[in-house]
mmCIF file of C-alpha atoms and ligand atoms in Angstrom:
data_model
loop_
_atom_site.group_PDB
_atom_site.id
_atom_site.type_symbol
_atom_site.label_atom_id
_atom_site.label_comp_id
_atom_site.label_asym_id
_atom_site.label_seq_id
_atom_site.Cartn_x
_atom_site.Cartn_y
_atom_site.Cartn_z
ATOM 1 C CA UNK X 1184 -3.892 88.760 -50.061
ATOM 2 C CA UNK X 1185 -3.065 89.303 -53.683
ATOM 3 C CA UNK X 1186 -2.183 85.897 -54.990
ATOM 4 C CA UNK X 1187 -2.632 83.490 -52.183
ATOM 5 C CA UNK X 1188 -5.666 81.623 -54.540
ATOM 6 C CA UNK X 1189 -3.300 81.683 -57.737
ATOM 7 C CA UNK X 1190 -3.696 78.125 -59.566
ATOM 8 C CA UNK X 1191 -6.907 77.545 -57.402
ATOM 9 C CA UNK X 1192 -10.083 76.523 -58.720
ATOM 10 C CA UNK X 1193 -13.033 77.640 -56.630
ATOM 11 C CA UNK X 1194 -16.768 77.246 -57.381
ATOM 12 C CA UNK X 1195 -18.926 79.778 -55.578
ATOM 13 C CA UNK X 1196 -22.922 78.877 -54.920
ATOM 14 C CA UNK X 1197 -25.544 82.121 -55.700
ATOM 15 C CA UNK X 1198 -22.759 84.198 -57.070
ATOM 16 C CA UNK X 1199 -25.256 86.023 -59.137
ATOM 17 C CA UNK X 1200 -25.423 88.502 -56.111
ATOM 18 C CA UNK X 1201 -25.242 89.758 -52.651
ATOM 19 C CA UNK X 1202 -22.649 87.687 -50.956
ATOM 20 C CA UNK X 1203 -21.819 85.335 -53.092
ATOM 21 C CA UNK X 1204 -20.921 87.795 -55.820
ATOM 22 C CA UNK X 1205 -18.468 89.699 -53.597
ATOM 23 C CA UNK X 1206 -16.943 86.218 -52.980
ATOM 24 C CA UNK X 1207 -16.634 85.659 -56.288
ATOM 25 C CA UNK X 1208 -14.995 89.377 -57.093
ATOM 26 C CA UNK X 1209 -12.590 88.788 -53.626
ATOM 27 C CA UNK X 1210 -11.704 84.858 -54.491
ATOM 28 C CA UNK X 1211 -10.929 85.984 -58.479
ATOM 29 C CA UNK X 1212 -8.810 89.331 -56.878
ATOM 30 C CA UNK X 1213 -6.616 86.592 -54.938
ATOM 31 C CA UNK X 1214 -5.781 84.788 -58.443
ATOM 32 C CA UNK X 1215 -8.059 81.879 -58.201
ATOM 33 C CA UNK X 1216 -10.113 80.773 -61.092
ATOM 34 C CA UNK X 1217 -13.724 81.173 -60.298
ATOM 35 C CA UNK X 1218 -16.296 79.179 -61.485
ATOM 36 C CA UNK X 1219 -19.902 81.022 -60.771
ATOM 37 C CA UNK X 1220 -22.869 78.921 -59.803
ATOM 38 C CA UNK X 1221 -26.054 79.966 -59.665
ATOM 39 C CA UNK X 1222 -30.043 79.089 -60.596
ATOM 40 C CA UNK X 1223 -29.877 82.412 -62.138
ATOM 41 C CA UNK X 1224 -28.165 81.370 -64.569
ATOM 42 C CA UNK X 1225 -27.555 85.009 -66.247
ATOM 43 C CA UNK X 1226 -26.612 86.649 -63.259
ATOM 44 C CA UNK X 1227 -23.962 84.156 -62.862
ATOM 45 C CA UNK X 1228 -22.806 84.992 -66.480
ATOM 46 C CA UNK X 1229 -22.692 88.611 -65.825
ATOM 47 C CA UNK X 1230 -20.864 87.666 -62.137
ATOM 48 C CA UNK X 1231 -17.930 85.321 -64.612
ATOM 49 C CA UNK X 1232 -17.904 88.392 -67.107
ATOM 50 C CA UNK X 1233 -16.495 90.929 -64.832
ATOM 51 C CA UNK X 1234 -13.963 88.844 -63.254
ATOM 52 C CA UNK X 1235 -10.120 87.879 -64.800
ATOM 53 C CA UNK X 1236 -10.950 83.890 -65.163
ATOM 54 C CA UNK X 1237 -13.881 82.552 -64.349
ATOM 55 C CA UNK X 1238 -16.578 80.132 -65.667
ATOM 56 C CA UNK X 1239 -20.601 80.724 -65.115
ATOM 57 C CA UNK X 1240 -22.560 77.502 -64.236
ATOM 58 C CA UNK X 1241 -26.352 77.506 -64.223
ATOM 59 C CA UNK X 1242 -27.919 74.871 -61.227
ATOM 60 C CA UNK X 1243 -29.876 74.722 -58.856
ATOM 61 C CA UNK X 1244 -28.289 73.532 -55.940
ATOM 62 C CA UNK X 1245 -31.805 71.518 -54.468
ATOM 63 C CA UNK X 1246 -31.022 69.183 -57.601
ATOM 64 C CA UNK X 1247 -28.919 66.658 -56.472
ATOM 65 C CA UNK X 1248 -28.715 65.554 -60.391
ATOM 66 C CA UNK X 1249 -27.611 68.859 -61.317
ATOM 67 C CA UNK X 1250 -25.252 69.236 -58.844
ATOM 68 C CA UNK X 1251 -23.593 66.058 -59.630
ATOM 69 C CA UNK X 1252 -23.349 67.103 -63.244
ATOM 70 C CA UNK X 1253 -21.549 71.073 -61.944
ATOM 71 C CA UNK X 1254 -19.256 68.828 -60.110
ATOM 72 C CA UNK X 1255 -18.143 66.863 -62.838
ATOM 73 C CA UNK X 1256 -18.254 69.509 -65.120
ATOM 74 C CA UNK X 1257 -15.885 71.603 -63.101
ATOM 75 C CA UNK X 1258 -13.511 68.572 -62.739
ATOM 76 C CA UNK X 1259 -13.601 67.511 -66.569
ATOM 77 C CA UNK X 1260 -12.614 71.194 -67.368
ATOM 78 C CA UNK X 1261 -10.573 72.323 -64.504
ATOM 79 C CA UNK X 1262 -9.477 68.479 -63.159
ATOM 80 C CA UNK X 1263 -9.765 69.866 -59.405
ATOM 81 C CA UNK X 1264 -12.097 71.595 -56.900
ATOM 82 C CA UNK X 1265 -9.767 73.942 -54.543
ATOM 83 C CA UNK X 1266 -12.312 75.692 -52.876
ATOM 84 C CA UNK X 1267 -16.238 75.638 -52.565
ATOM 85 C CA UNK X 1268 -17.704 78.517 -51.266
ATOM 86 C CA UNK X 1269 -21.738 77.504 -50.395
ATOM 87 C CA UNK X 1270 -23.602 80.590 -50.378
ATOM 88 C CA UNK X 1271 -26.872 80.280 -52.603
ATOM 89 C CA UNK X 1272 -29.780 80.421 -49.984
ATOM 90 C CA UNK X 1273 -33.420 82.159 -49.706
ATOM 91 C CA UNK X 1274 -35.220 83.317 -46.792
ATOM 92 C CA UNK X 1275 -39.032 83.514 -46.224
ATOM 93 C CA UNK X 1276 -40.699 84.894 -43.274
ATOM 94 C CA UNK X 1277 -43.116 83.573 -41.054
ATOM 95 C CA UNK X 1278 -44.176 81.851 -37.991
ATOM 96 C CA UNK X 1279 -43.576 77.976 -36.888
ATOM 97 C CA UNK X 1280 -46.805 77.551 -35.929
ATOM 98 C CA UNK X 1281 -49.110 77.514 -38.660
ATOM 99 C CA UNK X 1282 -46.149 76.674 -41.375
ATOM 100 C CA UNK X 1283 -47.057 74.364 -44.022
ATOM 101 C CA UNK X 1284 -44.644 71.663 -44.433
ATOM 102 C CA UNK X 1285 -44.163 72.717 -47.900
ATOM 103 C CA UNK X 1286 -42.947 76.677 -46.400
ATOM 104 C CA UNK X 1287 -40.470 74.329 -44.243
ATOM 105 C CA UNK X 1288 -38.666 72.654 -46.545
ATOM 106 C CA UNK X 1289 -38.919 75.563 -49.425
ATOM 107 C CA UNK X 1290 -36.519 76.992 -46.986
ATOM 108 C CA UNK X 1291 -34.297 74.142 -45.857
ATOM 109 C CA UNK X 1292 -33.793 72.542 -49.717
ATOM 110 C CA UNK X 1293 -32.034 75.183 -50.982
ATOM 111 C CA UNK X 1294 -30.195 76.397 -47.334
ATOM 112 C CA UNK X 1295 -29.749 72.886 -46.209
ATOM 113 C CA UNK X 1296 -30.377 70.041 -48.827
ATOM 114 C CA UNK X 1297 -28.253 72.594 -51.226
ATOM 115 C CA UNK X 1298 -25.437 72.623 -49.226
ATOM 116 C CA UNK X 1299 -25.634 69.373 -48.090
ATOM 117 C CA UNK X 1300 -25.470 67.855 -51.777
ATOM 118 C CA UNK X 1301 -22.900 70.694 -52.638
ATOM 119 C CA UNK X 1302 -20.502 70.377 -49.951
ATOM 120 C CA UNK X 1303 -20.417 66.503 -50.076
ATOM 121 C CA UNK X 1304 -19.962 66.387 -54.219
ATOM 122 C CA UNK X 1305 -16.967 69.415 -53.846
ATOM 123 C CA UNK X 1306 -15.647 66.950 -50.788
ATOM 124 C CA UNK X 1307 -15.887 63.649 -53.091
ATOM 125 C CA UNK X 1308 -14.243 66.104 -55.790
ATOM 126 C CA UNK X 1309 -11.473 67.573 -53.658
ATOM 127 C CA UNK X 1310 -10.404 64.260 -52.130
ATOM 128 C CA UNK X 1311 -9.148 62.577 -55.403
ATOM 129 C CA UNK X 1312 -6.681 65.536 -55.544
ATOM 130 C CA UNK X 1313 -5.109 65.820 -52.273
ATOM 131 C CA UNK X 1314 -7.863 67.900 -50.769
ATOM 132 C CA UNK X 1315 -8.952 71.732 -50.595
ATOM 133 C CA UNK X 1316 -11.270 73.954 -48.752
ATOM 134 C CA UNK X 1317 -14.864 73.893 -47.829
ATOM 135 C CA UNK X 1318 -16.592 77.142 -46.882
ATOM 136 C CA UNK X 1319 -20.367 77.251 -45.894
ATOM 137 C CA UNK X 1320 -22.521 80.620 -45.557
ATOM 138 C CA UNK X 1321 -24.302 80.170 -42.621
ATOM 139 C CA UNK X 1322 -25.538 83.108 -40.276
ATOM 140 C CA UNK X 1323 -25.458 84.076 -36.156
ATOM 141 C CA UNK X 1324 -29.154 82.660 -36.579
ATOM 142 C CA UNK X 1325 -27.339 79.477 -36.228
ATOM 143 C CA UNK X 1326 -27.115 80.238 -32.512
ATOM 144 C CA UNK X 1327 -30.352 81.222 -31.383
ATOM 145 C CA UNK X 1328 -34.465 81.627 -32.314
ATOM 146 C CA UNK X 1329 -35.167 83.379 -34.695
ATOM 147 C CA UNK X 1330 -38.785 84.181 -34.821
ATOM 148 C CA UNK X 1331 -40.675 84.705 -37.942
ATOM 149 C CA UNK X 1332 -37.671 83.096 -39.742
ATOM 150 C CA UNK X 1333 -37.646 79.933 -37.706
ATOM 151 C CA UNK X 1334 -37.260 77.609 -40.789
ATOM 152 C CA UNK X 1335 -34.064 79.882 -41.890
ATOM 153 C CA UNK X 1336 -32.554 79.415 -38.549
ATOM 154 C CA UNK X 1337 -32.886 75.851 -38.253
ATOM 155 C CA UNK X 1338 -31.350 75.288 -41.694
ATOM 156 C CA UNK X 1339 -28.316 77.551 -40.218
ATOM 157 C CA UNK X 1340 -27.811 75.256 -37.325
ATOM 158 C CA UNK X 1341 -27.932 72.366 -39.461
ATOM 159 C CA UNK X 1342 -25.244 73.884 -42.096
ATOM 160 C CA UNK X 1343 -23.128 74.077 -38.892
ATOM 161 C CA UNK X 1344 -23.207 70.978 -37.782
ATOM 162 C CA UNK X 1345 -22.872 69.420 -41.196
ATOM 163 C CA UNK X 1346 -20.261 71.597 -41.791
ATOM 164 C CA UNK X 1347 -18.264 70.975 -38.696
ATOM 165 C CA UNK X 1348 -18.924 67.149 -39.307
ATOM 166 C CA UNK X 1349 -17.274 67.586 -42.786
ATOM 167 C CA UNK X 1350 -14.474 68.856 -40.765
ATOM 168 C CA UNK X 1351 -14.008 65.965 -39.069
ATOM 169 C CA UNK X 1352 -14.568 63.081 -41.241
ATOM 170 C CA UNK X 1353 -12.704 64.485 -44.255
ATOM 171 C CA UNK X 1354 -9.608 65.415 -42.116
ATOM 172 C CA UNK X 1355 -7.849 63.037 -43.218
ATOM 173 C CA UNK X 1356 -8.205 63.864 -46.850
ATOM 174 C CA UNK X 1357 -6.770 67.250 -46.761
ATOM 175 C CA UNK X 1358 -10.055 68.853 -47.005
ATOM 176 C CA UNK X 1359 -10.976 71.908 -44.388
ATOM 177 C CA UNK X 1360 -14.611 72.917 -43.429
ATOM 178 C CA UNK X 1361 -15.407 76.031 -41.521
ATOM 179 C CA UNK X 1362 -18.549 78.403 -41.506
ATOM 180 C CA UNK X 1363 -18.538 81.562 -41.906
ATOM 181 C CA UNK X 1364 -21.599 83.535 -39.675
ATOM 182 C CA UNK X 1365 -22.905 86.525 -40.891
ATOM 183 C CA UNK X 1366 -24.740 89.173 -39.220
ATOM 184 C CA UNK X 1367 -27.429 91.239 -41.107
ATOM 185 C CA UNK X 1368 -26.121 92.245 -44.393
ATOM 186 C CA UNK X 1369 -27.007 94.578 -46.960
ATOM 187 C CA UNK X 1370 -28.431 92.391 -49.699
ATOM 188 C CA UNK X 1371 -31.941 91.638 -51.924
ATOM 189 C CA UNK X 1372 -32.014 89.142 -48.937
ATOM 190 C CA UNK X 1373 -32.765 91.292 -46.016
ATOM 191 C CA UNK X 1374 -34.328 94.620 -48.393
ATOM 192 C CA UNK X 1375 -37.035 92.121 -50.199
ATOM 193 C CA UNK X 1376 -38.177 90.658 -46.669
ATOM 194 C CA UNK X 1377 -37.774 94.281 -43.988
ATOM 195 C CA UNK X 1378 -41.390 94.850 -44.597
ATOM 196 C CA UNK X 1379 -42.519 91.165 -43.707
ATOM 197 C CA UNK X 1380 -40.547 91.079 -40.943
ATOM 198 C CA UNK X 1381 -41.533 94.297 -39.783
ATOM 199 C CA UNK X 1382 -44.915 93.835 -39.806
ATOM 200 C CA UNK X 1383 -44.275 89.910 -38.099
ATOM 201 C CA UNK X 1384 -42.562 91.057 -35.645
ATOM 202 C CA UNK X 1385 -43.739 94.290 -35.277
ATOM 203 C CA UNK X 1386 -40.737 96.019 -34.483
ATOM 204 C CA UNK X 1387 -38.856 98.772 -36.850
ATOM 205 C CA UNK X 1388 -35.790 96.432 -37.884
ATOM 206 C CA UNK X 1389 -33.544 99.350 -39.030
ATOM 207 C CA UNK X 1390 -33.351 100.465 -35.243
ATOM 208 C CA UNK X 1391 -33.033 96.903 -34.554
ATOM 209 C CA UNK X 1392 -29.870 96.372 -36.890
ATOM 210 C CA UNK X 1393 -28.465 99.891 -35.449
ATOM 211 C CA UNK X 1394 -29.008 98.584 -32.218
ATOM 212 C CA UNK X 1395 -27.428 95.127 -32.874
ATOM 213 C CA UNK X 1396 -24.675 95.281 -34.868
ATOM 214 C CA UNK X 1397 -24.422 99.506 -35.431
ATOM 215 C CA UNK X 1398 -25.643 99.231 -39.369
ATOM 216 C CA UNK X 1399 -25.867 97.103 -41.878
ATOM 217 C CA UNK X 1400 -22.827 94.587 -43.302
ATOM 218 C CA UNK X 1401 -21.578 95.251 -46.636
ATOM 219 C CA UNK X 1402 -21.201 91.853 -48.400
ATOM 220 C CA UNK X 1403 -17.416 93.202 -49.183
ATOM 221 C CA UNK X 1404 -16.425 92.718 -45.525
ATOM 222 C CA UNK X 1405 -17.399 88.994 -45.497
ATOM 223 C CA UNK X 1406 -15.655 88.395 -48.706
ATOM 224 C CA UNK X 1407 -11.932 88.754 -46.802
ATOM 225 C CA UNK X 1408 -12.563 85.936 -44.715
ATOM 226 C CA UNK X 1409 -13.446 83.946 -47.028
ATOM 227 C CA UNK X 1410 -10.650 84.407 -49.145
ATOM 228 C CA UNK X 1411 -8.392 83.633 -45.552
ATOM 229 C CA UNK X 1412 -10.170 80.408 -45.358
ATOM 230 C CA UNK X 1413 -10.042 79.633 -49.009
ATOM 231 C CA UNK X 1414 -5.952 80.248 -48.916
ATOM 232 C CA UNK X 1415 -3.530 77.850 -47.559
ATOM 233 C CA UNK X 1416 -2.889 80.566 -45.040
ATOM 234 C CA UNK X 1417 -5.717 79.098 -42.790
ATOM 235 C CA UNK X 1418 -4.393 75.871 -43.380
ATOM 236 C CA UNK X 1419 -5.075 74.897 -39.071
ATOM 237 C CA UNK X 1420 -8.793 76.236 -39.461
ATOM 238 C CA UNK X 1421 -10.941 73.556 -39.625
ATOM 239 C CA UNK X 1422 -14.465 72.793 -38.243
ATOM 240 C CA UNK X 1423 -14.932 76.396 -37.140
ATOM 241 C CA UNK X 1424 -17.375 78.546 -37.041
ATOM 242 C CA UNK X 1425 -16.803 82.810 -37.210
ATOM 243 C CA UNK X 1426 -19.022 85.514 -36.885
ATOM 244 C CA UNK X 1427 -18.782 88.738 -38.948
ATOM 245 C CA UNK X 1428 -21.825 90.553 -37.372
ATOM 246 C CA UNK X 1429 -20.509 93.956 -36.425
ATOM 247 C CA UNK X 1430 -20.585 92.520 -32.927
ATOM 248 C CA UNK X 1431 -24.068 91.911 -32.298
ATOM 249 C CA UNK X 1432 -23.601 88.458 -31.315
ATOM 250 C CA UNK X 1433 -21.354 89.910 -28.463
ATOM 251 C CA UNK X 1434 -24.025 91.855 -26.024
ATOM 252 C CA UNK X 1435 -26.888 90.627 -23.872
ATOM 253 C CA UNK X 1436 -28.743 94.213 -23.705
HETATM 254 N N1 NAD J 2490 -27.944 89.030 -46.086
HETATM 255 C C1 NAD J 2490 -27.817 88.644 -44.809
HETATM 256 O O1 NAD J 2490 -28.118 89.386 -43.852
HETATM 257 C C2 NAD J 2490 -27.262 87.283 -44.503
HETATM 258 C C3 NAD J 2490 -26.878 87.020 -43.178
HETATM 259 C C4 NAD J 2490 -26.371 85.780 -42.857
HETATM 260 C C5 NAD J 2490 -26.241 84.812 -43.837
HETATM 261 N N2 NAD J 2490 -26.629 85.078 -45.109
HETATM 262 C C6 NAD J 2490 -26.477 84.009 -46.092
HETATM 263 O O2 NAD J 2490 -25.611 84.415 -47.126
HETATM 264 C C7 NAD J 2490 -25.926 83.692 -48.312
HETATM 265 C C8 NAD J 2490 -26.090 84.677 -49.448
HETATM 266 O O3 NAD J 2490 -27.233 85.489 -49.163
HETATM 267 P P1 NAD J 2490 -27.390 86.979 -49.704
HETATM 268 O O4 NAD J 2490 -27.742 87.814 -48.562
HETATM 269 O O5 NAD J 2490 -26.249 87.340 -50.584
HETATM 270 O O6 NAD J 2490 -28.735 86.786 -50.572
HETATM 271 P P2 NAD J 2490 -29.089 87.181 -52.073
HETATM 272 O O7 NAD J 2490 -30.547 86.956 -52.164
HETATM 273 O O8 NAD J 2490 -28.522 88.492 -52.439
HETATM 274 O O9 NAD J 2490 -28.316 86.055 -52.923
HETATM 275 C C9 NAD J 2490 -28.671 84.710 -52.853
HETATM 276 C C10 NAD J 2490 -28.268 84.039 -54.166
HETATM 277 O O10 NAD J 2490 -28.585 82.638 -54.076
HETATM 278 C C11 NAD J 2490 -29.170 82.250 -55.305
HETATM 279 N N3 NAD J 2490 -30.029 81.077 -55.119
HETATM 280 C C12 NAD J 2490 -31.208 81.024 -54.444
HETATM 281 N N4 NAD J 2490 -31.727 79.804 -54.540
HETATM 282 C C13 NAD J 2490 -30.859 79.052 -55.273
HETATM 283 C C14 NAD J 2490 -30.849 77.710 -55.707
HETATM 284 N N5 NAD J 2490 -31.869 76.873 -55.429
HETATM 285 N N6 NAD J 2490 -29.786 77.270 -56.424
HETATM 286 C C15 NAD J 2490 -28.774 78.104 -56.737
HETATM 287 N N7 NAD J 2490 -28.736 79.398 -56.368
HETATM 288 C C16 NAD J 2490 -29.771 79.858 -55.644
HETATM 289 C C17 NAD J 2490 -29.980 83.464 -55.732
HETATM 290 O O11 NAD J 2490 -30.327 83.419 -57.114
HETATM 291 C C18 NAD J 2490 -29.037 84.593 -55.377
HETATM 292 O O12 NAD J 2490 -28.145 84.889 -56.427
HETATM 293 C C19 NAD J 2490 -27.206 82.900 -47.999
HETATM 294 O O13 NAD J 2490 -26.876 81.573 -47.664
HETATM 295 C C20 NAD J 2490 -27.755 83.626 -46.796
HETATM 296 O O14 NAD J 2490 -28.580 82.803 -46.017
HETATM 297 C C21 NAD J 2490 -27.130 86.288 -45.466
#
């Protein structure tokens, strides 16, 4: 798809790493401008330094300040948000029962209330210009429990709904919304948490994931979709949700 972003201005949420960056890499390989956003705010440097033409923001997306500043940043230098891609998110592990309300929400403000206050700010952004594209990170947690992440699934859910409601109600402005659903990828995400989650649910998750899905995601095959949503090629997707899990989503056993 070499070229379909050219002219494009796309911001991209935790493009430091993981998925994010291999948006970042795929969206700036399709010609778009990228700018990198991230509250790491040198590993979204590093992300804009290896790519043709791209900018690196620093914010943290649970500000809703900050984000309204990245926002009008991007549009004072760039004068238009194409694309958003909303990936920054964190997971922590542990059971509902027993969470603090403070474990709750230190999940959902940064995989909710970020994308919340992102999406809505790119959407306010993208509708003075005749509109763009929307693309939310959530996960096939969205669809089911998810014990010992319960917080991280709910959040999911939530980004779905939001996202397909974004679909709706900015329809009219030439703006698209669609989620994309991982499976389990191969990112500081999932490495940094197998041995919580191992011992919570006290089950060997790489037989799990080979059982699932076969093995583990690379974050370079979500990064393709994205770009396909991003491009005016998708330009009758809207409001939908699609699953990249290495089909793990698709059997009952
Ligand atoms: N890895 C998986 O298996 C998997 C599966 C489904 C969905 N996802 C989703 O994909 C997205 C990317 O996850 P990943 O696996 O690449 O994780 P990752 O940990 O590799 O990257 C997450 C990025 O988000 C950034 N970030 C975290 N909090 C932030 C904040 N408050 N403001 C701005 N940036 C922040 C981090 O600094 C990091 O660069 C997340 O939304 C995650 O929930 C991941």
């Amino acid at each position: 798809m070499n070229g379909v972003l050219e002219g494009k201005t796309a911001v991209v949420t935790g493009a430091a790493k993981g998925i994010g960056r291999a948006v970042a890499e795929a969206l700036s390989a399709a010609g778009a401008h990228v700018v990198a956003v991230d509250i790491d705010g040198d590993g979204a440097a590093a992300t804009a330094a290896a790519l043709a033409s791209a900018t690196a923001k620093q914010c943290d997306v649970r500000d809703e300040a900050a984000v309204g500043r990245l926002f009008d940043e991007v549009v004072a230098e760039r004068s238009r948000v194409d694309v958003l891609v909303a990936a920054a998110g964190v997971a922590r592990v542990g059971p509902l029962v027993g969470m603090s309300l403070a474990d709750w929400h230190s999940v959902l403000s940064v995989d909710l209330d970020g994308v919340f206050l992102c999406a809505t700010r790119a959407a306010a952004a993208m509708s003075t210009t005749g509109g763009g594209s929307i693309i939310t990170i959530a996960s096939i947690k969205a669809f089911g429990g998810s014990p010992a992440i319960g917080h991280y699934g709910a959040a999911k859910a939530g980004v779905v709904s939001l996202t397909k409601t974004l679909a709706l109600e900015m329809r009219d402005h030439g703006i698209r919304a669609n989620a994309i659903c991982p499976g389990w990828i191969g990112t500081d995400m999932v490495f940094d948490r197998t041995a919580e989650l191992e011992s919570a649910l006290g089950v060997d998750m790489g037989a799990v994931i080979g059982h699932l899905q076969g093995r583990l995601g690379e974050p370079a095959e979500i990064a393709p979709l994205a770009v396909f949503l991003a491009s005016d090629r998708s330009s009758f997707c809207s409001g939908g949700t699609y699953v990249v899990d290495g089909g793990a989503t698709a059997s009952l056993v």
